[in-house]
Amino acid sequence: MCKNDEIFDITFIGAGPVALYGLYYAGLRMTKAKAIDMLGEVGGGLMALYPEKDIYDVAGFPRIPAKDLVRSLEAQAMQYSTNKLVLGERVIQVIKDDDIFVLSTDKGKHYSRAIVICAGMGAYIPQKLDIPNVEALEGKGVYYFCRQKEDFRDKNVLIVGGGDAAFDYSMMLEPIARSITHIHRNSFFRAHERSVETVEKSSVRLLYPFWELKELEGDDWVKGATIVQTRTGEEEHLVIDALVLNVGFLTNLGPIDDWGLEIEKNSIHVDSRMRTNIEGIFAAGDIVTFDGKLKLISTGCGEVAIAVNNAKSYIDPKAKVDPGHSTEKHEVVLRKIARKRKKERQE
């Protein structure tokens, strides 16, 4: 078995925004915690998919670029020296040995008294359109994610989709693109009403309903597209330099599917305390489901706070689930950690 100093109190699977907030809360509750993520940087989908996109629904920020939100969350989490980040490792297997969980990754083993799974929606696989030339032009003007705004400066852009991400991309690129045409096939949107209104009032040319992409032109790079109004048959040719396809994603839980957790609609089922069906394993964020679930960063942060407080009580039954007011507790925690580190140096 492992040495005691190798055992953490709480291990987060994932290092996205929800996990980072959970890591902070774990430090506040005086637990030794770590977060493990398969990516080489923190931030999860925010950094992997759209680091320069503005986020609007986080408390305290009228708007904030995704990468800036991630950096703030990381700084908040890592103010406690007992917290640790392990990046570039994928958790493959989780088993329980007596009261300790053994997490096997592609690079080694980790040991923890409790686990909080914050793995987002698992692996994101963009849905693709069955249109000739689309796959051939991927990386040559066809995008599924907009990671860097500068890639679209002074370009004629066509955006396809009706969800939050598609409208976020329209708002994100509108100030720098030469032109944006945004098409959607339905009469309704899956985006926030405010986002739709903002795009409608902008210079973006928004065409809906029943507008779809019919053909895509280009050899070494995208150069044109034909769009069609499927009810009337009206067609229009566009000269474009970039195509952003955002028509949905398929998600894959990967190894998590094999850990014995109760899975419902490709999500982990939890109760009101964020407990899974396996004692000692909690979950929060987009990966979970329960009656009334909303997949938002703001709700995910609340869920992970609930998970951490209940994990603390699971680890130490004498500890209260209710953490009390953070204002006083934060200073107390920092002083206790400092005294502990000083004692360790003296020894």
Short mmCIF file of C-alpha atoms in Angstrom, two decimals:
data_model
loop_
_atom_site.label_atom_id
_atom_site.label_comp_id
_atom_site.label_asym_id
_atom_site.label_seq_id
_atom_site.Cartn_x
_atom_site.Cartn_y
_atom_site.Cartn_z
CA MET A 1 0.00 0.00 0.00
CA CYS A 2 1.04 3.63 -0.28
CA LYS A 3 2.61 5.83 2.35
CA ASN A 4 0.36 8.10 4.40
CA ASP A 5 1.82 11.25 2.88
CA GLU A 6 0.75 10.01 -0.57
CA ILE A 7 -2.91 9.85 0.45
CA PHE A 8 -4.99 12.93 -0.29
CA ASP A 9 -8.28 13.72 1.39
CA ILE A 10 -10.10 14.73 -1.79
CA THR A 11 -9.10 14.16 -5.40
CA PHE A 12 -10.89 15.97 -8.20
CA ILE A 13 -11.09 14.27 -11.57
CA GLY A 14 -10.89 17.20 -13.95
CA ALA A 15 -9.38 20.68 -13.66
CA GLY A 16 -12.01 22.80 -15.36
CA PRO A 17 -13.72 25.81 -13.75
CA VAL A 18 -15.95 23.71 -11.49
CA ALA A 19 -13.06 21.52 -10.30
CA LEU A 20 -10.88 24.58 -9.65
CA TYR A 21 -13.59 26.15 -7.52
CA GLY A 22 -13.94 22.82 -5.72
CA LEU A 23 -10.19 22.74 -5.12
CA TYR A 24 -10.43 26.18 -3.54
CA TYR A 25 -13.30 25.05 -1.33
CA ALA A 26 -11.37 21.95 -0.29
CA GLY A 27 -8.52 24.19 0.86
CA LEU A 28 -10.98 26.34 2.78
CA ARG A 29 -12.18 23.21 4.58
CA MET A 30 -8.60 22.28 5.55
CA THR A 31 -8.44 19.17 3.40
CA LYS A 32 -5.42 17.99 1.45
CA ALA A 33 -6.66 18.00 -2.14
CA LYS A 34 -5.48 17.56 -5.70
CA ALA A 35 -7.00 17.81 -9.17
CA ILE A 36 -6.00 15.46 -12.00
CA ASP A 37 -6.69 16.38 -15.63
CA MET A 38 -5.74 14.75 -18.92
CA LEU A 39 -5.08 18.16 -20.52
CA GLY A 40 -1.77 19.91 -20.14
CA GLU A 41 -3.35 23.05 -18.67
CA VAL A 42 -6.19 23.90 -16.32
CA GLY A 43 -9.53 25.20 -17.58
CA GLY A 44 -11.11 22.17 -19.22
CA GLY A 45 -13.38 22.97 -22.15
CA LEU A 46 -13.05 26.73 -21.65
CA MET A 47 -9.35 26.64 -22.47
CA ALA A 48 -9.45 23.74 -24.91
CA LEU A 49 -12.35 25.03 -27.00
CA TYR A 50 -12.77 28.81 -26.66
CA PRO A 51 -10.26 30.57 -24.37
CA GLU A 52 -10.97 34.01 -25.89
CA LYS A 53 -14.77 33.78 -25.74
CA ASP A 54 -16.47 36.10 -23.27
CA ILE A 55 -18.38 34.48 -20.39
CA TYR A 56 -21.47 36.37 -19.21
CA ASP A 57 -23.17 34.21 -16.57
CA VAL A 58 -20.63 34.11 -13.74
CA ALA A 59 -21.44 36.02 -10.55
CA GLY A 60 -19.43 39.21 -10.10
CA PHE A 61 -18.37 39.59 -13.74
CA PRO A 62 -20.55 41.49 -16.25
CA ARG A 63 -18.36 39.78 -18.85
CA ILE A 64 -14.99 38.10 -18.68
CA PRO A 65 -12.84 36.24 -21.26
CA ALA A 66 -12.79 32.52 -20.57
CA LYS A 67 -9.01 32.44 -20.14
CA ASP A 68 -9.13 35.26 -17.57
CA LEU A 69 -11.84 33.48 -15.61
CA VAL A 70 -9.73 30.31 -15.58
CA ARG A 71 -6.65 32.19 -14.35
CA SER A 72 -8.67 33.77 -11.53
CA LEU A 73 -10.09 30.40 -10.51
CA GLU A 74 -6.61 28.86 -10.58
CA ALA A 75 -5.20 31.65 -8.38
CA GLN A 76 -8.11 31.25 -5.99
CA ALA A 77 -7.54 27.48 -5.75
CA MET A 78 -3.78 27.56 -5.40
CA GLN A 79 -3.62 30.12 -2.58
CA TYR A 80 -3.61 27.08 -0.26
CA SER A 81 -0.25 25.29 -0.27
CA THR A 82 -1.97 21.97 0.56
CA ASN A 83 -3.60 21.96 -2.89
CA LYS A 84 -1.95 20.29 -5.87
CA LEU A 85 -2.51 20.14 -9.63
CA VAL A 86 -1.59 17.07 -11.69
CA LEU A 87 -1.87 17.80 -15.41
CA GLY A 88 -1.37 15.65 -18.47
CA GLU A 89 -2.64 12.46 -16.81
CA ARG A 90 -5.80 10.57 -17.70
CA VAL A 91 -7.59 8.64 -14.95
CA ILE A 92 -8.36 5.21 -16.37
CA GLN A 93 -9.52 3.16 -13.39
CA VAL A 94 -10.88 3.79 -9.89
CA ILE A 95 -11.09 1.02 -7.30
CA LYS A 96 -11.63 1.07 -3.54
CA ASP A 97 -9.11 -0.70 -1.31
CA ASP A 98 -10.53 -0.70 2.23
CA ASP A 99 -11.26 3.00 2.85
CA ILE A 100 -8.84 4.35 0.24
CA PHE A 101 -9.55 4.92 -3.43
CA VAL A 102 -6.81 3.96 -5.88
CA LEU A 103 -6.89 6.06 -9.04
CA SER A 104 -4.85 4.52 -11.85
CA THR A 105 -3.79 6.89 -14.62
CA ASP A 106 -1.80 6.43 -17.80
CA LYS A 107 1.26 7.54 -15.80
CA GLY A 108 0.87 6.04 -12.33
CA LYS A 109 -1.34 5.75 -9.26
CA HIS A 110 -2.96 8.24 -6.88
CA TYR A 111 -4.60 7.61 -3.52
CA SER A 112 -7.51 9.44 -1.97
CA ARG A 113 -10.08 9.17 0.82
CA ALA A 114 -12.80 10.75 -1.33
CA ILE A 115 -13.28 11.62 -4.99
CA VAL A 116 -15.19 14.43 -6.68
CA ILE A 117 -15.71 13.91 -10.41
CA CYS A 118 -15.83 17.20 -12.34
CA ALA A 119 -15.01 15.96 -15.82
CA GLY A 120 -17.34 18.29 -17.71
CA MET A 121 -19.26 16.39 -20.35
CA GLY A 122 -16.42 13.98 -21.03
CA ALA A 123 -14.80 14.05 -24.46
CA TYR A 124 -16.31 16.56 -26.92
CA ILE A 125 -16.79 15.17 -30.42
CA PRO A 126 -18.23 17.77 -32.82
CA GLN A 127 -21.09 16.65 -35.03
CA LYS A 128 -20.27 17.03 -38.70
CA LEU A 129 -22.39 17.88 -41.70
CA ASP A 130 -22.70 15.37 -44.51
CA ILE A 131 -21.58 17.81 -47.18
CA PRO A 132 -18.83 17.14 -49.72
CA ASN A 133 -15.54 18.93 -49.08
CA VAL A 134 -16.21 19.71 -45.39
CA GLU A 135 -13.82 17.12 -43.97
CA ALA A 136 -11.22 17.82 -46.64
CA LEU A 137 -11.16 21.50 -45.59
CA GLU A 138 -10.93 20.92 -41.85
CA GLY A 139 -7.92 22.94 -40.72
CA LYS A 140 -8.13 24.88 -43.97
CA GLY A 141 -10.82 27.34 -43.00
CA VAL A 142 -13.34 24.93 -41.50
CA TYR A 143 -13.54 25.33 -37.73
CA TYR A 144 -15.57 23.64 -35.01
CA PHE A 145 -14.15 25.83 -32.22
CA CYS A 146 -12.87 29.41 -32.26
CA ARG A 147 -9.82 29.32 -30.01
CA GLN A 148 -8.08 32.50 -31.22
CA LYS A 149 -9.93 35.58 -32.41
CA GLU A 150 -7.00 36.71 -34.55
CA ASP A 151 -7.56 33.73 -36.86
CA PHE A 152 -10.71 35.51 -38.07
CA ARG A 153 -9.53 39.11 -38.33
CA ASP A 154 -10.68 40.79 -41.57
CA LYS A 155 -12.25 37.56 -42.82
CA ASN A 156 -15.68 36.83 -44.24
CA VAL A 157 -17.12 34.26 -41.86
CA LEU A 158 -20.10 31.91 -42.13
CA ILE A 159 -21.40 30.52 -38.82
CA VAL A 160 -23.83 27.60 -38.72
CA GLY A 161 -25.79 26.78 -35.56
CA GLY A 162 -28.44 27.91 -33.09
CA GLY A 163 -26.94 27.16 -29.69
CA ASP A 164 -25.11 29.26 -27.12
CA ALA A 165 -21.67 28.56 -28.57
CA ALA A 166 -22.70 29.62 -32.09
CA PHE A 167 -24.10 32.93 -30.82
CA ASP A 168 -21.11 33.43 -28.54
CA TYR A 169 -18.86 33.07 -31.58
CA SER A 170 -20.91 35.63 -33.51
CA MET A 171 -20.58 38.12 -30.64
CA MET A 172 -16.90 37.31 -30.17
CA LEU A 173 -15.94 37.71 -33.85
CA GLU A 174 -18.25 40.57 -34.89
CA PRO A 175 -15.82 43.36 -33.84
CA ILE A 176 -12.89 41.97 -35.87
CA ALA A 177 -14.32 40.01 -38.83
CA ARG A 178 -14.92 41.74 -42.16
CA SER A 179 -18.40 40.23 -42.29
CA ILE A 180 -20.40 37.51 -40.55
CA THR A 181 -23.34 35.57 -41.92
CA HIS A 182 -25.01 33.38 -39.31
CA ILE A 183 -27.54 30.76 -40.45
CA HIS A 184 -29.83 28.41 -38.55
CA ARG A 185 -32.31 25.82 -39.76
CA ASN A 186 -34.93 26.10 -36.98
CA SER A 187 -37.38 28.83 -35.95
CA PHE A 188 -36.16 28.61 -32.35
CA PHE A 189 -32.74 28.86 -30.73
CA ARG A 190 -31.00 26.93 -27.94
CA ALA A 191 -29.12 30.07 -26.94
CA HIS A 192 -29.86 32.57 -24.18
CA GLU A 193 -32.40 35.16 -25.27
CA ARG A 194 -30.01 38.04 -24.50
CA SER A 195 -27.36 36.54 -26.79
CA VAL A 196 -29.84 36.22 -29.65
CA GLU A 197 -30.99 39.81 -29.17
CA THR A 198 -27.40 41.07 -29.12
CA VAL A 199 -26.58 39.34 -32.40
CA GLU A 200 -29.81 40.53 -34.02
CA LYS A 201 -28.91 44.15 -33.17
CA SER A 202 -25.30 43.79 -34.38
CA SER A 203 -23.80 43.90 -37.88
CA VAL A 204 -24.10 40.10 -38.10
CA ARG A 205 -26.44 38.96 -40.88
CA LEU A 206 -28.67 36.42 -39.13
CA LEU A 207 -30.72 34.17 -41.44
CA TYR A 208 -33.37 31.81 -40.05
CA PRO A 209 -35.41 29.66 -40.13
CA PHE A 210 -34.76 26.87 -42.64
CA TRP A 211 -31.39 28.15 -43.82
CA GLU A 212 -28.79 25.42 -44.29
CA LEU A 213 -25.36 24.95 -45.81
CA LYS A 214 -25.61 23.19 -49.17
CA GLU A 215 -22.14 23.33 -50.72
CA LEU A 216 -18.63 24.34 -49.73
CA GLU A 217 -15.91 25.44 -52.13
CA GLY A 218 -12.16 25.46 -51.86
CA ASP A 219 -9.01 23.48 -52.51
CA ASP A 220 -6.17 24.63 -50.25
CA TRP A 221 -8.53 26.89 -48.27
CA VAL A 222 -12.23 27.66 -47.97
CA LYS A 223 -13.26 30.24 -50.56
CA GLY A 224 -17.03 30.02 -50.96
CA ALA A 225 -20.29 28.47 -49.79
CA THR A 226 -23.80 28.00 -51.08
CA ILE A 227 -26.61 28.31 -48.55
CA VAL A 228 -30.24 27.37 -49.17
CA GLN A 229 -33.64 28.23 -47.70
CA THR A 230 -35.09 24.74 -47.65
CA ARG A 231 -38.76 25.82 -47.61
CA THR A 232 -38.59 28.13 -50.64
CA GLY A 233 -35.58 26.66 -52.44
CA GLU A 234 -33.89 30.08 -52.53
CA GLU A 235 -30.11 29.76 -52.83
CA GLU A 236 -27.35 32.25 -52.19
CA HIS A 237 -23.63 32.06 -52.91
CA LEU A 238 -21.26 33.56 -50.35
CA VAL A 239 -17.58 34.42 -50.67
CA ILE A 240 -16.07 33.30 -47.35
CA ASP A 241 -12.65 32.76 -45.76
CA ALA A 242 -13.86 30.79 -42.74
CA LEU A 243 -16.69 28.42 -41.85
CA VAL A 244 -17.60 27.82 -38.19
CA LEU A 245 -19.76 24.73 -37.72
CA ASN A 246 -21.48 24.50 -34.36
CA VAL A 247 -24.34 22.06 -34.83
CA GLY A 248 -23.87 20.09 -31.62
CA PHE A 249 -21.52 17.67 -29.95
CA LEU A 250 -21.46 14.01 -29.12
CA THR A 251 -20.08 13.30 -25.65
CA ASN A 252 -18.23 10.26 -24.43
CA LEU A 253 -17.65 9.48 -20.75
CA GLY A 254 -14.74 7.20 -21.66
CA PRO A 255 -13.37 5.06 -18.78
CA ILE A 256 -15.87 6.59 -16.32
CA ASP A 257 -18.52 4.37 -17.87
CA ASP A 258 -16.75 1.32 -16.39
CA TRP A 259 -16.39 2.46 -12.77
CA GLY A 260 -19.72 1.10 -11.55
CA LEU A 261 -21.40 4.49 -11.27
CA GLU A 262 -25.09 4.95 -11.96
CA ILE A 263 -25.24 6.50 -15.43
CA GLU A 264 -28.35 8.18 -16.77
CA LYS A 265 -28.47 9.76 -20.23
CA ASN A 266 -24.68 9.79 -20.51
CA SER A 267 -24.39 11.59 -17.14
CA ILE A 268 -23.62 10.53 -13.56
CA HIS A 269 -26.71 10.44 -11.37
CA VAL A 270 -26.27 12.21 -8.01
CA ASP A 271 -28.52 13.07 -5.07
CA SER A 272 -29.03 16.48 -3.44
CA ARG A 273 -25.68 16.12 -1.64
CA MET A 274 -23.87 15.39 -4.92
CA ARG A 275 -23.31 11.80 -3.80
CA THR A 276 -23.09 9.04 -6.40
CA ASN A 277 -24.18 5.47 -5.80
CA ILE A 278 -20.63 4.64 -4.61
CA GLU A 279 -19.92 5.82 -1.08
CA GLY A 280 -17.08 8.32 -1.04
CA ILE A 281 -17.46 9.34 -4.69
CA PHE A 282 -19.17 12.65 -5.39
CA ALA A 283 -19.67 14.50 -8.67
CA ALA A 284 -20.58 18.01 -9.83
CA GLY A 285 -20.86 20.16 -12.93
CA ASP A 286 -21.91 19.27 -16.45
CA ILE A 287 -21.17 15.58 -15.94
CA VAL A 288 -23.99 15.08 -13.40
CA THR A 289 -27.74 14.77 -13.67
CA PHE A 290 -30.58 15.14 -11.18
CA ASP A 291 -34.12 16.48 -11.26
CA GLY A 292 -33.92 20.15 -12.24
CA LYS A 293 -30.28 20.05 -13.39
CA LEU A 294 -28.97 23.10 -15.28
CA LYS A 295 -25.62 22.87 -17.08
CA LEU A 296 -24.09 26.23 -16.21
CA ILE A 297 -20.76 27.26 -14.68
CA SER A 298 -22.64 29.16 -11.98
CA THR A 299 -24.72 26.17 -10.92
CA GLY A 300 -21.70 23.85 -11.19
CA CYS A 301 -19.78 25.97 -8.68
CA GLY A 302 -22.66 25.66 -6.23
CA GLU A 303 -22.81 21.90 -6.78
CA VAL A 304 -19.10 21.39 -6.17
CA ALA A 305 -19.28 23.41 -2.93
CA ILE A 306 -22.02 21.03 -1.80
CA ALA A 307 -19.91 18.04 -2.89
CA VAL A 308 -16.80 19.24 -1.03
CA ASN A 309 -18.64 20.01 2.19
CA ASN A 310 -20.26 16.58 2.17
CA ALA A 311 -16.97 14.92 1.26
CA LYS A 312 -15.39 16.64 4.27
CA SER A 313 -18.09 15.16 6.51
CA TYR A 314 -17.61 11.74 4.87
CA ILE A 315 -13.86 11.84 5.55
CA ASP A 316 -14.30 13.18 9.08
CA PRO A 317 -17.76 12.40 10.53
CA LYS A 318 -17.10 14.90 13.34
CA ALA A 319 -16.81 17.76 10.84
CA LYS A 320 -19.89 19.79 10.07
CA VAL A 321 -21.24 19.83 6.55
CA ASP A 322 -22.02 23.54 6.96
CA PRO A 323 -18.67 25.36 6.53
CA GLY A 324 -19.71 28.59 8.22
CA HIS A 325 -18.78 32.05 6.92
CA SER A 326 -15.77 32.08 4.59
CA THR A 327 -14.54 35.54 5.68
CA GLU A 328 -13.22 34.36 9.03
CA LYS A 329 -12.43 30.81 7.98
CA HIS A 330 -10.07 31.84 5.14
CA GLU A 331 -7.71 33.72 7.46
CA VAL A 332 -7.81 30.91 10.04
CA VAL A 333 -6.94 28.33 7.37
CA LEU A 334 -3.98 30.33 6.06
CA ARG A 335 -2.59 30.75 9.59
CA LYS A 336 -2.97 27.03 10.35
CA ILE A 337 -1.26 26.04 7.11
CA ALA A 338 1.61 28.45 7.81
CA ARG A 339 2.09 27.03 11.32
CA LYS A 340 2.04 23.48 9.96
CA ARG A 341 4.66 24.30 7.30
CA LYS A 342 6.87 26.02 9.91
CA LYS A 343 6.66 22.99 12.21
CA GLU A 344 7.57 20.65 9.35
CA ARG A 345 10.66 22.77 8.49
CA GLN A 346 11.81 22.76 12.11
CA GLU A 347 11.47 18.99 12.32
#
